[in-house]
Amino acid sequence: MHQDEPLVEARIARLVRDRVDPAVHRRSAPVMIEAWEVPGEPVPFDTAVRETYEPFTVGSSWGGRPWGTTWFRVTGTVPSDFGTAPGTTAELFVDLGFTKRHPGFQAEGLAFRPDGSTIKAVEPRNNAVPLAVGPGEPFELYVEAGANPDIGGDSFQGATPLGSRSTAGDRPIYRLRALEVVERDDTVWELQQDLWVLRGLMAELPTDGTRGADILRALERAADALDPDDVPGTAADARAALAPALAVPASAAAHRAVAVGHAHIDSAWLWPVRETKRKCARTFSNVLDLMDRDPDFTFACSSAQQYAWIRDEYPEIFGRIKQRVAEGRWIPVGGMWVESDTNLPGGEALARQFVAGKRFFLEEFGVDTPEAWLPDSFGYSGALPQIVRAAGSKWFVTQKPSWNETNVIPHTSFHWEGIDGSRVLTHLPPADTYNSDVSPADLHRGERNNKERGTANTSMLLYGFGDGGGGPTREMVGAAHRQHDLDGSPRVTLGTPAQVFEQIEQDLPTPGVWSGEMYLEFHRGTYTSQIRTKQGNRRSEHLLREAELWAATAAVRLGAEYPYAELEQAWHTVLLQQFHDILPGSSIAWVYENAEAEYARVAEVLEGLIGTATTALAAGGTAGADATGAAAGAPGTVVRFNAAPVAAGDATALGGSLGVAPRPVPPVRSGDGFVFDTGVVTATIDAAGHVVSLVDRASGRDAVAPGAAAAEYTVFRDTPNQWEAWDIDRAYQRNGTVLTASSVAVNGDTLVVERSFGSSTLTTRYSAVEGEPELTVETEVDWHEHQKLLKLAFPIDLLAPTASSEIQFGHIDRPTHQNTSWDHARFETSAHRWVHVAEPGFGVAVANDSTYGHDITRETRADGGTTTLVRESLLRGPTFPDPDADQGHHVFRTVLRVGASVLDAADSGYRLNLPVRSVEGSAPVAPLVTVSSPQVFVEAVKLAEDRSGDVVVRLYEGLGGRASDVAVDFGFDDASVTVVDLLERPVGASWDAGTPVSLTLRPFELVTVRVRRA
């Protein structure tokens, strides 16, 4: 037989393009269109329906300007002969001016009934609206259309003004292309789906295989049966020709894909938060419409924040969601407030993501989500498994590691082990997407990529338009049904995440283990981009800690009212900003305009709460000995409040002490340079403004590498290959400019160094405090550079095989060498308040108040010694998606400390980020809680979430070793003490009133205790 496969395939392709696709709609009829352009921000239906509408014609521009909104009122009558023939349906067809580029990244709409209930969304690849009337009957509906610009374009690169209302311009960007009643030929549509699945399957099969050849000939027979001049009349014949090929069952050994409807909706990204609310309404309406039409369809949806928006702004949709949750087809997943970043949020904040999210799901739906759900976050902290387990969950889903540039995680289903030894069963959906269209290509990719194949042959397929929302379509569900049991394809079952994990638990009783962080070998710039938002997050986290601590102390000591509502709202605001495209710095300008305003509002509220509580405590707090042993009631006019879990001078941890502030040490000129001598360390700054020596007085050892300069600033080129705000490429290291000083001068107790680069200026202020082993480096920058990376370097004279970097509730040790491809790819890393490098007996900490990105390497010098280089990434200047990212004024504070252990580093990190507050008053305030071990840090002191008045204390082991027989004492009478989970439910030991509380913590263990007050 002559081989003519390419010719047959070309014939089929043209037949589908030119005949089948156009024949889905048999005919159309006009409708009456009226429009009202919203003058400002979007308004609810109840407002829009009362406005005056003007006649509108297809082809006219709408929206007014980018980000504008137009409401369309659509009225008409279904023609009496539409939908009367068997296998036809009348529906509304809407084209708002869509491009073929991306679904969910451009214009979108939501159709409403006249009573204000939603029907479904109108989107680029899902633009049909069902009509609930028959032939000859009138209808009326409203479409809210959002003129959202397509920020990403074709390449997701290049500066654009469209990311902010203030720069997007006033020219309309969309024209209404179609709004009409159409008669859909259901048989042609079904043929279209048959052809799509079989053509896709054929493309995945061997070109010389029998099954592929059978499909090709079935397609050829269908083409013969289909009259191109009468597609509607012969579509059934073509389907009959394809039926045998679609009826061949799958092999009993076929891979099983559990298809879970999904819509990964970014809580902000290339659109602001206000638009995300509408995206949720559109997507959820789509899902509910599909559920009404297909009883097998299931949908998994995360992010309590998004549900809360719908509850508050679209109660009708929320009510329908609750009904579907109750019947088990709509599955709340993840248990977090938002799908947050996991590298940057602090420990308590990451815990609160689960506290807030799981509380919402329990209270609103009665659902305790068993899985954490983060398909798209930019790397996964080694602390996360313990936090997941502490929240009462046991499974974890992500997909993002498939984006790694260099290495591939060697598992699909495995135990992920955290830094404390906690494990969660983890699944990486092997189709490598959370936006599948249920194509044969996705299904076969999932089968090929399943690394446990032969042992665990079940995987999860997340399908539905995501990122910008939209969710599953009827075409995707149709494809799933066709591939449920189809030879040559994995078996597809519409199901739930739990079904996947339960099957994996059966198939893999002893799964492989991945230990520590899942570092994403990509998007390394997200540790640094949009530094104002990162600083706002860091400051807000610590203000929340202070507000809760002092409010709880005032409630216990003075009977003051605890500000539950204000604290919860502040937490919800901060948790939202930790979403994985907000805090990492990868969103449009509008998002950061909002974020900075929100952080300012949160700071104002929390400073007020802190001021109220500390003022009351300082005036009448319960007396007690302070950290220096001063007697209760000692004379003084200032109480020094220290919210850190470590003492700060004479300010006791977690309490208020009488005393004086530490005395600054002024710089003294020495030769061509200057010296700070704290009595513990001696720091020398040369005439160029660099730290050339930091000598530990006790050992005589110099921390700064010989011949090197610490506190050195370098500006590097920063032009990554793609994903500009997201990425830092290794090539940056080859092109850097070291900044030189223009002046060095003493100003009071500080040494001030001035530098400049391009259009930017940089001021460094050195300072030190008597009795401390630290030098403080304050960096003030007026930054006006684009596509540049500013780093601050500290070359340390020691051989550190690893660097310890603080993460949530502990730290992680990363190699400073590059022995393996995994080490080589980890050239930029994240850390929280400190990093520490050491060799036995001597170490150095670099602590910060708002920096996350670091690179830490080592090299051998000509003298045979080793220099370990610690560099902080201070600033970038990406131009996409925000062309003005990082521009303007910034201040950073860094502490360089000689300290042998990571506990020294933690001490500096806490004190730098939680500076002591001096409040007028004379009453010292004893801490509500003290612990006997320096390894154990108290991370939160608050009142219980259930508003019972119980005191909740969260603590963790911070050294990385066992802490035995740790006494935990409370500065008030207790009725009982119980070990609880993050949701404050009993999970462990308990103690009766007056019984000493003693804990033994494994390395990095997180423990929460709940204290019922007597």
Coordinates of N, CA and C in Angstrom, one line a residue, residues 758-850:
G758 N 25.7 56.1 37.9 CA 24.7 56.6 37.0 C 23.9 57.7 37.5
S759 N 22.5 57.5 37.6 CA 21.7 58.6 38.1 C 21.3 58.4 39.6
S760 N 22.0 57.5 40.2 CA 21.7 57.1 41.6 C 22.7 57.6 42.6
T761 N 22.3 57.8 43.8 CA 23.2 58.1 44.9 C 23.0 57.1 46.0
L762 N 24.1 56.9 46.8 CA 24.1 55.9 47.8 C 24.9 56.4 49.0
T763 N 24.2 56.4 50.2 CA 24.8 56.8 51.4 C 24.9 55.7 52.4
T764 N 26.1 55.5 52.9 CA 26.3 54.4 54.0 C 26.6 55.1 55.3
R765 N 25.9 54.6 56.3 CA 26.1 55.1 57.7 C 26.5 53.9 58.6
Y766 N 27.8 54.0 59.1 CA 28.3 53.0 60.0 C 28.0 53.4 61.4
S767 N 27.6 52.5 62.3 CA 27.5 52.8 63.7 C 27.7 51.5 64.5
A768 N 27.9 51.7 65.8 CA 28.2 50.6 66.7 C 27.7 51.0 68.1
V769 N 27.5 49.9 68.9 CA 26.9 50.1 70.3 C 27.9 49.5 71.2
E770 N 28.1 50.2 72.3 CA 29.0 49.7 73.4 C 28.6 48.3 73.9
G771 N 29.6 47.4 74.0 CA 29.3 46.1 74.5 C 28.8 45.1 73.5
E772 N 28.5 45.5 72.3 CA 28.0 44.5 71.3 C 29.0 44.1 70.3
P773 N 29.0 42.8 69.8 CA 30.0 42.3 68.9 C 29.6 42.6 67.4
E774 N 29.0 43.8 67.2 CA 28.4 44.1 65.9 C 28.8 45.5 65.4
L775 N 28.8 45.5 64.0 CA 28.9 46.8 63.3 C 27.6 46.9 62.5
T776 N 26.9 48.1 62.6 CA 25.7 48.3 61.8 C 26.0 49.1 60.6
V777 N 25.5 48.6 59.4 CA 25.7 49.3 58.1 C 24.3 49.7 57.6
E778 N 24.1 50.9 57.6 CA 22.8 51.5 57.1 C 23.1 52.0 55.7
T779 N 22.3 51.5 54.7 CA 22.4 51.9 53.3 C 21.2 52.7 52.9
E780 N 21.4 53.9 52.5 CA 20.3 54.7 52.0 C 20.6 55.0 50.5
V781 N 19.6 54.6 49.7 CA 19.8 54.7 48.2 C 18.7 55.5 47.6
D782 N 19.1 56.4 46.7 CA 18.1 57.0 45.8 C 18.4 56.4 44.4
W783 N 17.6 55.4 44.0 CA 17.8 54.5 42.9 C 17.1 54.9 41.7
H784 N 17.8 55.0 40.6 CA 17.2 55.4 39.3 C 17.8 54.6 38.2
E785 N 18.1 53.3 38.5 CA 18.7 52.5 37.5 C 17.7 51.4 37.0
H786 N 17.8 51.1 35.7 CA 17.0 50.0 35.2 C 17.9 48.8 34.8
Q787 N 17.4 47.6 35.0 CA 18.1 46.4 34.6 C 19.5 46.4 35.2
K788 N 19.6 46.7 36.5 CA 20.8 46.7 37.2 C 20.5 46.0 38.6
L789 N 21.6 45.4 39.1 CA 21.5 44.6 40.4 C 22.5 45.2 41.3
L790 N 22.1 45.7 42.5 CA 23.0 46.2 43.5 C 23.2 45.2 44.6
K791 N 24.4 44.9 44.8 CA 24.8 43.9 45.9 C 25.7 44.5 46.9
L792 N 25.6 44.0 48.1 CA 26.5 44.5 49.2 C 27.3 43.3 49.7
A793 N 28.6 43.4 49.7 CA 29.5 42.2 49.9 C 30.2 42.2 51.2
F794 N 30.4 41.0 51.8 CA 31.1 40.8 53.0 C 32.1 39.6 52.8
P795 N 33.3 39.8 52.5 CA 34.3 38.7 52.3 C 34.8 38.3 53.7
I796 N 34.6 37.1 54.1 CA 34.9 36.7 55.5 C 36.0 35.7 55.5
D797 N 37.0 35.8 56.4 CA 38.2 35.0 56.5 C 37.9 33.7 57.3
L798 N 37.2 32.8 56.6 CA 37.0 31.5 57.2 C 36.6 30.5 56.1
L799 N 36.7 29.2 56.4 CA 36.4 28.2 55.4 C 35.1 27.6 55.9
A800 N 34.0 28.0 55.3 CA 32.7 27.6 55.6 C 32.2 26.6 54.6
P801 N 32.1 25.3 54.9 CA 31.6 24.3 53.9 C 30.1 24.6 53.5
T802 N 29.4 25.1 54.5 CA 28.0 25.5 54.3 C 27.7 26.8 54.8
A803 N 26.6 27.4 54.4 CA 26.1 28.7 54.9 C 24.7 28.4 55.5
S804 N 24.5 28.8 56.7 CA 23.2 28.7 57.4 C 22.4 29.9 57.1
S805 N 21.2 29.7 56.6 CA 20.3 30.8 56.3 C 19.0 30.6 57.0
E806 N 18.5 31.7 57.7 CA 17.3 31.6 58.4 C 16.1 31.4 57.4
I807 N 15.3 30.4 57.8 CA 14.0 30.2 57.1 C 13.0 30.2 58.2
Q808 N 11.7 29.8 57.9 CA 10.7 29.8 58.9 C 11.0 28.7 60.0
F809 N 11.0 29.2 61.3 CA 11.2 28.3 62.4 C 12.5 27.5 62.3
G810 N 13.5 28.1 61.9 CA 14.8 27.4 61.9 C 15.7 28.0 60.8
H811 N 16.6 27.1 60.3 CA 17.5 27.5 59.3 C 17.8 26.3 58.4
I812 N 18.4 26.6 57.2 CA 18.8 25.6 56.3 C 20.3 25.8 56.0
D813 N 21.0 24.7 55.9 CA 22.4 24.7 55.5 C 22.6 24.4 54.0
R814 N 23.2 25.3 53.3 CA 23.4 25.1 51.9 C 24.9 25.1 51.6
P815 N 25.3 24.2 50.7 CA 26.8 24.2 50.4 C 27.3 25.5 49.8
T816 N 28.5 25.9 50.2 CA 29.1 27.0 49.5 C 30.0 26.6 48.3
H817 N 30.1 25.3 48.1 CA 30.8 24.8 46.9 C 29.8 24.5 45.8
Q818 N 30.4 24.1 44.7 CA 29.5 23.7 43.5 C 29.9 22.4 43.0
N819 N 29.9 21.4 43.8 CA 30.3 20.0 43.4 C 29.4 19.5 42.4
T820 N 28.1 19.7 42.5 CA 27.1 19.1 41.7 C 26.3 20.1 40.9
S821 N 25.6 19.6 39.9 CA 24.7 20.5 39.2 C 23.7 21.2 40.0
W822 N 23.3 20.5 41.1 CA 22.3 21.1 42.0 C 22.9 22.3 42.8
D823 N 24.2 22.1 43.2 CA 24.9 23.2 43.8 C 25.1 24.4 42.9
H824 N 25.5 24.0 41.6 CA 25.8 25.1 40.6 C 24.6 25.9 40.3
A825 N 23.4 25.3 40.3 CA 22.2 26.0 40.0 C 21.7 26.9 41.1
R826 N 22.2 26.6 42.3 CA 21.7 27.4 43.5 C 22.6 28.6 43.7
F827 N 22.7 29.4 42.7 CA 23.6 30.6 42.8 C 23.0 31.8 43.5
E828 N 21.8 31.8 43.7 CA 21.1 32.9 44.4 C 20.1 32.3 45.3
T829 N 20.1 32.6 46.6 CA 19.2 32.0 47.5 C 18.5 33.0 48.4
S830 N 17.5 32.5 49.1 CA 16.8 33.4 50.0 C 17.1 33.1 51.4
A831 N 17.0 34.1 52.2 CA 17.2 34.0 53.7 C 16.3 35.1 54.3
H832 N 16.0 34.8 55.6 CA 15.1 35.8 56.3 C 16.0 36.8 57.0
R833 N 16.1 36.8 58.3 CA 16.7 37.9 59.0 C 18.2 37.7 59.1
W834 N 18.8 36.6 58.8 CA 20.2 36.4 58.9 C 20.8 35.3 58.1
V835 N 22.1 35.4 57.8 CA 22.8 34.2 57.3 C 24.1 34.1 58.3
H836 N 24.6 32.9 58.4 CA 25.7 32.7 59.3 C 26.7 31.7 58.6
V837 N 28.0 32.1 58.6 CA 29.0 31.2 58.0 C 30.0 31.0 59.2
A838 N 30.6 29.8 59.2 CA 31.4 29.5 60.4 C 32.4 28.3 60.0
E839 N 33.5 28.3 60.8 CA 34.3 27.1 60.9 C 34.3 26.8 62.4
P840 N 34.7 25.6 62.9 CA 34.6 25.3 64.3 C 35.3 26.4 65.2
G841 N 34.5 26.9 66.1 CA 35.0 27.9 67.0 C 34.9 29.4 66.6
F842 N 34.6 29.6 65.4 CA 34.5 31.0 64.9 C 33.5 31.1 63.8
G843 N 32.6 32.1 63.9 CA 31.6 32.4 62.9 C 31.3 33.8 62.8
V844 N 30.6 34.2 61.7 CA 30.2 35.5 61.4 C 28.8 35.5 60.9
A845 N 28.0 36.4 61.4 CA 26.6 36.6 61.0 C 26.4 37.8 60.2
V846 N 25.6 37.8 59.2 CA 25.2 39.0 58.4 C 23.7 39.0 58.6
A847 N 23.2 40.0 59.4 CA 21.8 40.1 59.6 C 21.2 41.3 58.9
N848 N 19.9 41.3 58.6 CA 19.3 42.3 57.8 C 17.9 42.7 58.3
D849 N 17.4 43.8 57.9 CA 16.1 44.2 58.3 C 15.0 44.1 57.2
S850 N 15.5 43.8 56.0 CA 14.5 43.8 54.9 C 15.0 43.1 53.6

